[in-house]
């Protein structure tokens, strides 16, 4: 049996909104958020929210506080992170606390948030969907430092990158991470494709590895 609901979580920047799908006896929790544009309707996020609970994972899709407040772009990283951490804390505490392994991340800007806050949130692993290594056409403006933070902390990391991603090709990402095997190439651009079966397969494989590593 799987239950779905929407809840709001108070943050210093106003409420965030969480769309939660939780199967009975969940083995772990995947918390994902959107990119800078703020949409949770991308095909990859929708597919993951539908299919991962069938494998026993609770999935929380988070509309960050800046989106709920009506802003069109995210605030500066420290402000965004300060509003993100209370969401994770709320999902992992209280009588309805989400169980098991904790995987955090999201797509594009959401992947950056997941990387920056992984240690503070108590995450076991980080999932980066279309990590924006640099702005298009500006490889000199690298965000590799953010991507490397969970690697440096010894956390499991998976980067799923479109083969034609203008924000950083899979080859560019592999060149900066300590373990190139953690980067998976899928079809499409920064937005992946309309039918993201390869993205879902890559994420399922990663979660399976996380369970094996944890002995669950």
PDB file of C-alpha atoms in Angstrom:
ATOM      1  CA  UNK A   1       0.000   0.000   0.000  1.00  0.00           C
ATOM      2  CA  UNK A   2       1.259   3.483  -0.911  1.00  0.00           C
ATOM      3  CA  UNK A   3       0.045   6.769   0.588  1.00  0.00           C
ATOM      4  CA  UNK A   4       0.444  10.213  -0.993  1.00  0.00           C
ATOM      5  CA  UNK A   5      -0.023  13.617   0.570  1.00  0.00           C
ATOM      6  CA  UNK A   6       1.099  17.226   0.433  1.00  0.00           C
ATOM      7  CA  UNK A   7       2.457  19.043   3.468  1.00  0.00           C
ATOM      8  CA  UNK A   8       3.991  22.407   4.170  1.00  0.00           C
ATOM      9  CA  UNK A   9       7.177  22.863   6.168  1.00  0.00           C
ATOM     10  CA  UNK A  10       8.126  26.143   7.824  1.00  0.00           C
ATOM     11  CA  UNK A  11      11.529  27.591   6.891  1.00  0.00           C
ATOM     12  CA  UNK A  12      13.254  30.914   7.633  1.00  0.00           C
ATOM     13  CA  UNK A  13      12.162  32.074   4.157  1.00  0.00           C
ATOM     14  CA  UNK A  14       8.550  31.026   4.454  1.00  0.00           C
ATOM     15  CA  UNK A  15       6.903  27.659   3.879  1.00  0.00           C
ATOM     16  CA  UNK A  16       8.168  24.989   1.524  1.00  0.00           C
ATOM     17  CA  UNK A  17       5.747  22.483   0.020  1.00  0.00           C
ATOM     18  CA  UNK A  18       6.423  18.741  -0.053  1.00  0.00           C
ATOM     19  CA  UNK A  19       4.674  16.178  -2.240  1.00  0.00           C
ATOM     20  CA  UNK A  20       5.252  12.900  -0.455  1.00  0.00           C
ATOM     21  CA  UNK A  21       4.671   9.362  -1.704  1.00  0.00           C
ATOM     22  CA  UNK A  22       5.362   6.702   0.920  1.00  0.00           C
ATOM     23  CA  UNK A  23       4.984   2.942   0.558  1.00  0.00           C
ATOM     24  CA  UNK A  24       4.323   0.799   3.596  1.00  0.00           C
ATOM     25  CA  UNK A  25       7.584  -0.459   5.099  1.00  0.00           C
ATOM     26  CA  UNK A  26       9.769   1.925   3.103  1.00  0.00           C
ATOM     27  CA  UNK A  27      13.441   0.965   3.006  1.00  0.00           C
ATOM     28  CA  UNK A  28      14.642   4.526   2.555  1.00  0.00           C
ATOM     29  CA  UNK A  29      13.797   8.056   1.521  1.00  0.00           C
ATOM     30  CA  UNK A  30      14.660  10.007  -1.617  1.00  0.00           C
ATOM     31  CA  UNK A  31      14.243  13.790  -1.292  1.00  0.00           C
ATOM     32  CA  UNK A  32      14.461  15.643  -4.594  1.00  0.00           C
ATOM     33  CA  UNK A  33      13.935  19.235  -5.609  1.00  0.00           C
ATOM     34  CA  UNK A  34      13.637  21.247  -8.780  1.00  0.00           C
ATOM     35  CA  UNK A  35      15.936  23.442 -10.800  1.00  0.00           C
ATOM     36  CA  UNK A  36      16.162  27.234 -10.744  1.00  0.00           C
ATOM     37  CA  UNK A  37      12.889  27.590 -12.659  1.00  0.00           C
ATOM     38  CA  UNK A  38      11.050  25.899  -9.817  1.00  0.00           C
ATOM     39  CA  UNK A  39       9.061  23.255 -11.643  1.00  0.00           C
ATOM     40  CA  UNK A  40       8.391  19.778 -10.268  1.00  0.00           C
ATOM     41  CA  UNK A  41       6.666  18.753 -13.492  1.00  0.00           C
ATOM     42  CA  UNK A  42       9.713  17.578 -15.422  1.00  0.00           C
ATOM     43  CA  UNK A  43       9.313  14.064 -16.836  1.00  0.00           C
ATOM     44  CA  UNK A  44      12.233  12.681 -14.836  1.00  0.00           C
ATOM     45  CA  UNK A  45      10.965  13.889 -11.457  1.00  0.00           C
ATOM     46  CA  UNK A  46       7.433  12.723 -12.204  1.00  0.00           C
ATOM     47  CA  UNK A  47       8.656   9.291 -13.297  1.00  0.00           C
ATOM     48  CA  UNK A  48      10.846   8.863 -10.232  1.00  0.00           C
ATOM     49  CA  UNK A  49       8.026   9.866  -7.890  1.00  0.00           C
ATOM     50  CA  UNK A  50       5.825   7.241  -9.519  1.00  0.00           C
ATOM     51  CA  UNK A  51       8.243   4.360  -9.892  1.00  0.00           C
ATOM     52  CA  UNK A  52      10.579   4.491  -6.898  1.00  0.00           C
ATOM     53  CA  UNK A  53       7.824   3.784  -4.339  1.00  0.00           C
ATOM     54  CA  UNK A  54       7.186   0.534  -6.205  1.00  0.00           C
ATOM     55  CA  UNK A  55      10.722  -0.451  -5.148  1.00  0.00           C
ATOM     56  CA  UNK A  56      10.039   0.415  -1.529  1.00  0.00           C
ATOM     57  CA  UNK A  57      11.414   3.965  -1.444  1.00  0.00           C
ATOM     58  CA  UNK A  58       9.547   6.950  -0.038  1.00  0.00           C
ATOM     59  CA  UNK A  59       9.864   9.926  -2.391  1.00  0.00           C
ATOM     60  CA  UNK A  60       9.542  13.565  -1.356  1.00  0.00           C
ATOM     61  CA  UNK A  61       9.429  16.178  -4.123  1.00  0.00           C
ATOM     62  CA  UNK A  62      10.093  19.585  -2.602  1.00  0.00           C
ATOM     63  CA  UNK A  63       8.938  22.966  -3.843  1.00  0.00           C
ATOM     64  CA  UNK A  64      11.414  25.218  -2.141  1.00  0.00           C
ATOM     65  CA  UNK A  65      10.373  28.260  -0.167  1.00  0.00           C
ATOM     66  CA  UNK A  66      11.334  30.740  -2.872  1.00  0.00           C
ATOM     67  CA  UNK A  67       8.969  29.031  -5.321  1.00  0.00           C
ATOM     68  CA  UNK A  68       6.080  28.916  -2.859  1.00  0.00           C
ATOM     69  CA  UNK A  69       6.683  32.626  -2.217  1.00  0.00           C
ATOM     70  CA  UNK A  70       6.354  33.357  -5.936  1.00  0.00           C
ATOM     71  CA  UNK A  71       9.975  34.238  -6.717  1.00  0.00           C
ATOM     72  CA  UNK A  72      11.189  33.417 -10.217  1.00  0.00           C
ATOM     73  CA  UNK A  73      14.801  32.700  -9.314  1.00  0.00           C
ATOM     74  CA  UNK A  74      16.486  31.157  -6.272  1.00  0.00           C
ATOM     75  CA  UNK A  75      18.174  33.324  -3.657  1.00  0.00           C
ATOM     76  CA  UNK A  76      21.891  33.290  -2.951  1.00  0.00           C
ATOM     77  CA  UNK A  77      23.250  29.864  -2.021  1.00  0.00           C
ATOM     78  CA  UNK A  78      23.544  30.484   1.755  1.00  0.00           C
ATOM     79  CA  UNK A  79      19.953  31.731   1.905  1.00  0.00           C
ATOM     80  CA  UNK A  80      18.660  28.861  -0.207  1.00  0.00           C
ATOM     81  CA  UNK A  81      20.500  26.288   1.894  1.00  0.00           C
ATOM     82  CA  UNK A  82      19.211  27.762   5.152  1.00  0.00           C
ATOM     83  CA  UNK A  83      15.671  27.243   3.888  1.00  0.00           C
ATOM     84  CA  UNK A  84      16.408  23.724   2.621  1.00  0.00           C
ATOM     85  CA  UNK A  85      17.787  22.135   5.764  1.00  0.00           C
ATOM     86  CA  UNK A  86      14.597  22.584   7.849  1.00  0.00           C
ATOM     87  CA  UNK A  87      12.703  20.634   5.188  1.00  0.00           C
ATOM     88  CA  UNK A  88      15.007  17.638   5.559  1.00  0.00           C
ATOM     89  CA  UNK A  89      14.885  17.897   9.345  1.00  0.00           C
ATOM     90  CA  UNK A  90      11.089  17.975   9.359  1.00  0.00           C
ATOM     91  CA  UNK A  91      10.820  14.960   7.072  1.00  0.00           C
ATOM     92  CA  UNK A  92      13.158  12.953   9.294  1.00  0.00           C
ATOM     93  CA  UNK A  93      11.642  13.783  12.695  1.00  0.00           C
ATOM     94  CA  UNK A  94       8.415  13.323  14.606  1.00  0.00           C
ATOM     95  CA  UNK A  95       5.885  10.503  14.593  1.00  0.00           C
ATOM     96  CA  UNK A  96       5.665  10.495  10.784  1.00  0.00           C
ATOM     97  CA  UNK A  97       9.442  10.559  10.242  1.00  0.00           C
ATOM     98  CA  UNK A  98      10.540   9.116   6.934  1.00  0.00           C
ATOM     99  CA  UNK A  99      12.622   5.974   7.415  1.00  0.00           C
ATOM    100  CA  UNK A 100      15.812   4.315   6.353  1.00  0.00           C
ATOM    101  CA  UNK A 101      18.580   5.478   4.072  1.00  0.00           C
ATOM    102  CA  UNK A 102      18.439   9.140   3.104  1.00  0.00           C
ATOM    103  CA  UNK A 103      19.238  10.136  -0.480  1.00  0.00           C
ATOM    104  CA  UNK A 104      19.061  13.859  -1.254  1.00  0.00           C
ATOM    105  CA  UNK A 105      19.464  15.899  -4.405  1.00  0.00           C
ATOM    106  CA  UNK A 106      17.475  17.008  -7.393  1.00  0.00           C
ATOM    107  CA  UNK A 107      17.832  18.352 -10.879  1.00  0.00           C
ATOM    108  CA  UNK A 108      20.165  21.154 -11.944  1.00  0.00           C
ATOM    109  CA  UNK A 109      20.114  23.853  -9.238  1.00  0.00           C
ATOM    110  CA  UNK A 110      18.492  21.314  -6.936  1.00  0.00           C
ATOM    111  CA  UNK A 111      21.511  19.049  -7.365  1.00  0.00           C
ATOM    112  CA  UNK A 112      23.736  21.923  -6.259  1.00  0.00           C
ATOM    113  CA  UNK A 113      21.644  22.377  -3.117  1.00  0.00           C
ATOM    114  CA  UNK A 114      21.853  18.667  -2.373  1.00  0.00           C
ATOM    115  CA  UNK A 115      25.621  18.638  -2.719  1.00  0.00           C
ATOM    116  CA  UNK A 116      26.174  21.719  -0.573  1.00  0.00           C
ATOM    117  CA  UNK A 117      23.933  20.525   2.271  1.00  0.00           C
ATOM    118  CA  UNK A 118      24.463  16.764   2.170  1.00  0.00           C
ATOM    119  CA  UNK A 119      26.654  16.576   5.245  1.00  0.00           C
ATOM    120  CA  UNK A 120      24.552  18.997   7.301  1.00  0.00           C
ATOM    121  CA  UNK A 121      21.359  17.153   6.382  1.00  0.00           C
ATOM    122  CA  UNK A 122      22.734  13.783   7.472  1.00  0.00           C
ATOM    123  CA  UNK A 123      22.360  12.261   4.020  1.00  0.00           C
ATOM    124  CA  UNK A 124      23.741   8.847   3.156  1.00  0.00           C
ATOM    125  CA  UNK A 125      23.939   9.587  -0.566  1.00  0.00           C
ATOM    126  CA  UNK A 126      23.464  12.337  -3.131  1.00  0.00           C
ATOM    127  CA  UNK A 127      21.668  12.104  -6.473  1.00  0.00           C
ATOM    128  CA  UNK A 128      22.520  14.760  -9.056  1.00  0.00           C
ATOM    129  CA  UNK A 129      20.241  14.964 -12.078  1.00  0.00           C
ATOM    130  CA  UNK A 130      21.795  17.193 -14.776  1.00  0.00           C
ATOM    131  CA  UNK A 131      24.355  18.854 -12.511  1.00  0.00           C
ATOM    132  CA  UNK A 132      25.074  22.346 -13.935  1.00  0.00           C
ATOM    133  CA  UNK A 133      28.857  22.216 -13.894  1.00  0.00           C
ATOM    134  CA  UNK A 134      29.066  25.615 -15.595  1.00  0.00           C
ATOM    135  CA  UNK A 135      26.808  28.078 -17.424  1.00  0.00           C
ATOM    136  CA  UNK A 136      26.447  27.307 -21.150  1.00  0.00           C
ATOM    137  CA  UNK A 137      29.485  28.446 -23.061  1.00  0.00           C
ATOM    138  CA  UNK A 138      31.363  29.418 -19.894  1.00  0.00           C
ATOM    139  CA  UNK A 139      33.430  26.410 -18.784  1.00  0.00           C
ATOM    140  CA  UNK A 140      35.718  28.779 -16.871  1.00  0.00           C
ATOM    141  CA  UNK A 141      32.899  29.431 -14.388  1.00  0.00           C
ATOM    142  CA  UNK A 142      33.028  26.040 -12.725  1.00  0.00           C
ATOM    143  CA  UNK A 143      30.832  24.753  -9.918  1.00  0.00           C
ATOM    144  CA  UNK A 144      33.012  21.693  -9.409  1.00  0.00           C
ATOM    145  CA  UNK A 145      33.678  22.735  -5.823  1.00  0.00           C
ATOM    146  CA  UNK A 146      30.039  22.171  -4.930  1.00  0.00           C
ATOM    147  CA  UNK A 147      29.860  18.840  -6.737  1.00  0.00           C
ATOM    148  CA  UNK A 148      32.954  17.575  -4.946  1.00  0.00           C
ATOM    149  CA  UNK A 149      31.665  18.288  -1.432  1.00  0.00           C
ATOM    150  CA  UNK A 150      29.790  14.985  -0.906  1.00  0.00           C
ATOM    151  CA  UNK A 151      32.644  13.032  -2.513  1.00  0.00           C
ATOM    152  CA  UNK A 152      35.049  14.615  -0.030  1.00  0.00           C
ATOM    153  CA  UNK A 153      32.752  13.571   2.817  1.00  0.00           C
ATOM    154  CA  UNK A 154      32.797   9.945   1.678  1.00  0.00           C
ATOM    155  CA  UNK A 155      29.145   9.855   0.643  1.00  0.00           C
ATOM    156  CA  UNK A 156      27.811   7.819  -2.245  1.00  0.00           C
ATOM    157  CA  UNK A 157      27.186  10.044  -5.268  1.00  0.00           C
ATOM    158  CA  UNK A 158      25.531   9.463  -8.619  1.00  0.00           C
ATOM    159  CA  UNK A 159      25.517  12.068 -11.395  1.00  0.00           C
ATOM    160  CA  UNK A 160      23.079  11.452 -14.245  1.00  0.00           C
ATOM    161  CA  UNK A 161      24.023  13.697 -17.151  1.00  0.00           C
ATOM    162  CA  UNK A 162      22.483  14.183 -20.586  1.00  0.00           C
ATOM    163  CA  UNK A 163      24.859  13.407 -23.428  1.00  0.00           C
ATOM    164  CA  UNK A 164      24.319  16.876 -24.947  1.00  0.00           C
ATOM    165  CA  UNK A 165      24.085  18.913 -21.747  1.00  0.00           C
ATOM    166  CA  UNK A 166      25.264  22.473 -22.460  1.00  0.00           C
ATOM    167  CA  UNK A 167      25.793  23.004 -18.726  1.00  0.00           C
ATOM    168  CA  UNK A 168      28.483  20.323 -18.687  1.00  0.00           C
ATOM    169  CA  UNK A 169      28.875  17.187 -20.749  1.00  0.00           C
ATOM    170  CA  UNK A 170      29.308  13.806 -19.065  1.00  0.00           C
ATOM    171  CA  UNK A 171      32.954  13.909 -20.130  1.00  0.00           C
ATOM    172  CA  UNK A 172      33.450  17.294 -18.464  1.00  0.00           C
ATOM    173  CA  UNK A 173      31.889  16.041 -15.247  1.00  0.00           C
ATOM    174  CA  UNK A 174      33.965  12.850 -15.241  1.00  0.00           C
ATOM    175  CA  UNK A 175      37.091  14.962 -15.598  1.00  0.00           C
ATOM    176  CA  UNK A 176      36.499  16.711 -12.267  1.00  0.00           C
ATOM    177  CA  UNK A 177      35.146  13.960  -9.991  1.00  0.00           C
ATOM    178  CA  UNK A 178      37.405  11.469  -8.173  1.00  0.00           C
ATOM    179  CA  UNK A 179      35.478   8.458  -9.478  1.00  0.00           C
ATOM    180  CA  UNK A 180      34.379   8.783 -13.132  1.00  0.00           C
ATOM    181  CA  UNK A 181      32.264   5.635 -12.788  1.00  0.00           C
ATOM    182  CA  UNK A 182      29.800   7.606 -10.644  1.00  0.00           C
ATOM    183  CA  UNK A 183      28.752   9.630 -13.717  1.00  0.00           C
ATOM    184  CA  UNK A 184      26.096   8.034 -15.946  1.00  0.00           C
ATOM    185  CA  UNK A 185      25.375   9.242 -19.469  1.00  0.00           C
ATOM    186  CA  UNK A 186      21.761   9.288 -20.644  1.00  0.00           C
ATOM    187  CA  UNK A 187      20.067  10.548 -23.774  1.00  0.00           C
ATOM    188  CA  UNK A 188      19.160  14.178 -24.279  1.00  0.00           C
ATOM    189  CA  UNK A 189      20.165  17.620 -23.115  1.00  0.00           C
ATOM    190  CA  UNK A 190      20.064  19.397 -19.753  1.00  0.00           C
ATOM    191  CA  UNK A 191      16.353  18.558 -19.697  1.00  0.00           C
ATOM    192  CA  UNK A 192      16.975  14.898 -20.615  1.00  0.00           C
ATOM    193  CA  UNK A 193      14.154  13.587 -22.823  1.00  0.00           C
ATOM    194  CA  UNK A 194      10.370  13.396 -22.674  1.00  0.00           C
ATOM    195  CA  UNK A 195      10.596   9.654 -21.952  1.00  0.00           C
ATOM    196  CA  UNK A 196      13.317   9.390 -19.279  1.00  0.00           C
ATOM    197  CA  UNK A 197      13.426   5.618 -18.895  1.00  0.00           C
ATOM    198  CA  UNK A 198      17.224   5.642 -18.901  1.00  0.00           C
ATOM    199  CA  UNK A 199      17.244   8.214 -16.083  1.00  0.00           C
ATOM    200  CA  UNK A 200      14.911   6.074 -13.983  1.00  0.00           C
ATOM    201  CA  UNK A 201      17.022   2.973 -14.672  1.00  0.00           C
ATOM    202  CA  UNK A 202      20.213   4.783 -13.615  1.00  0.00           C
ATOM    203  CA  UNK A 203      18.604   5.975 -10.395  1.00  0.00           C
ATOM    204  CA  UNK A 204      17.195   2.537  -9.593  1.00  0.00           C
ATOM    205  CA  UNK A 205      20.630   1.001 -10.064  1.00  0.00           C
ATOM    206  CA  UNK A 206      22.162   3.606  -7.756  1.00  0.00           C
ATOM    207  CA  UNK A 207      19.592   3.010  -5.033  1.00  0.00           C
ATOM    208  CA  UNK A 208      20.209  -0.710  -5.305  1.00  0.00           C
ATOM    209  CA  UNK A 209      23.917  -0.097  -4.762  1.00  0.00           C
ATOM    210  CA  UNK A 210      23.128   2.083  -1.736  1.00  0.00           C
ATOM    211  CA  UNK A 211      21.055  -0.694  -0.199  1.00  0.00           C
ATOM    212  CA  UNK A 212      23.755  -3.280  -0.767  1.00  0.00           C
ATOM    213  CA  UNK A 213      26.399  -1.020   0.738  1.00  0.00           C
ATOM    214  CA  UNK A 214      24.212  -0.487   3.791  1.00  0.00           C
ATOM    215  CA  UNK A 215      23.409  -4.175   4.102  1.00  0.00           C
ATOM    216  CA  UNK A 216      19.676  -3.673   3.618  1.00  0.00           C
TER     217      UNK A 216
END
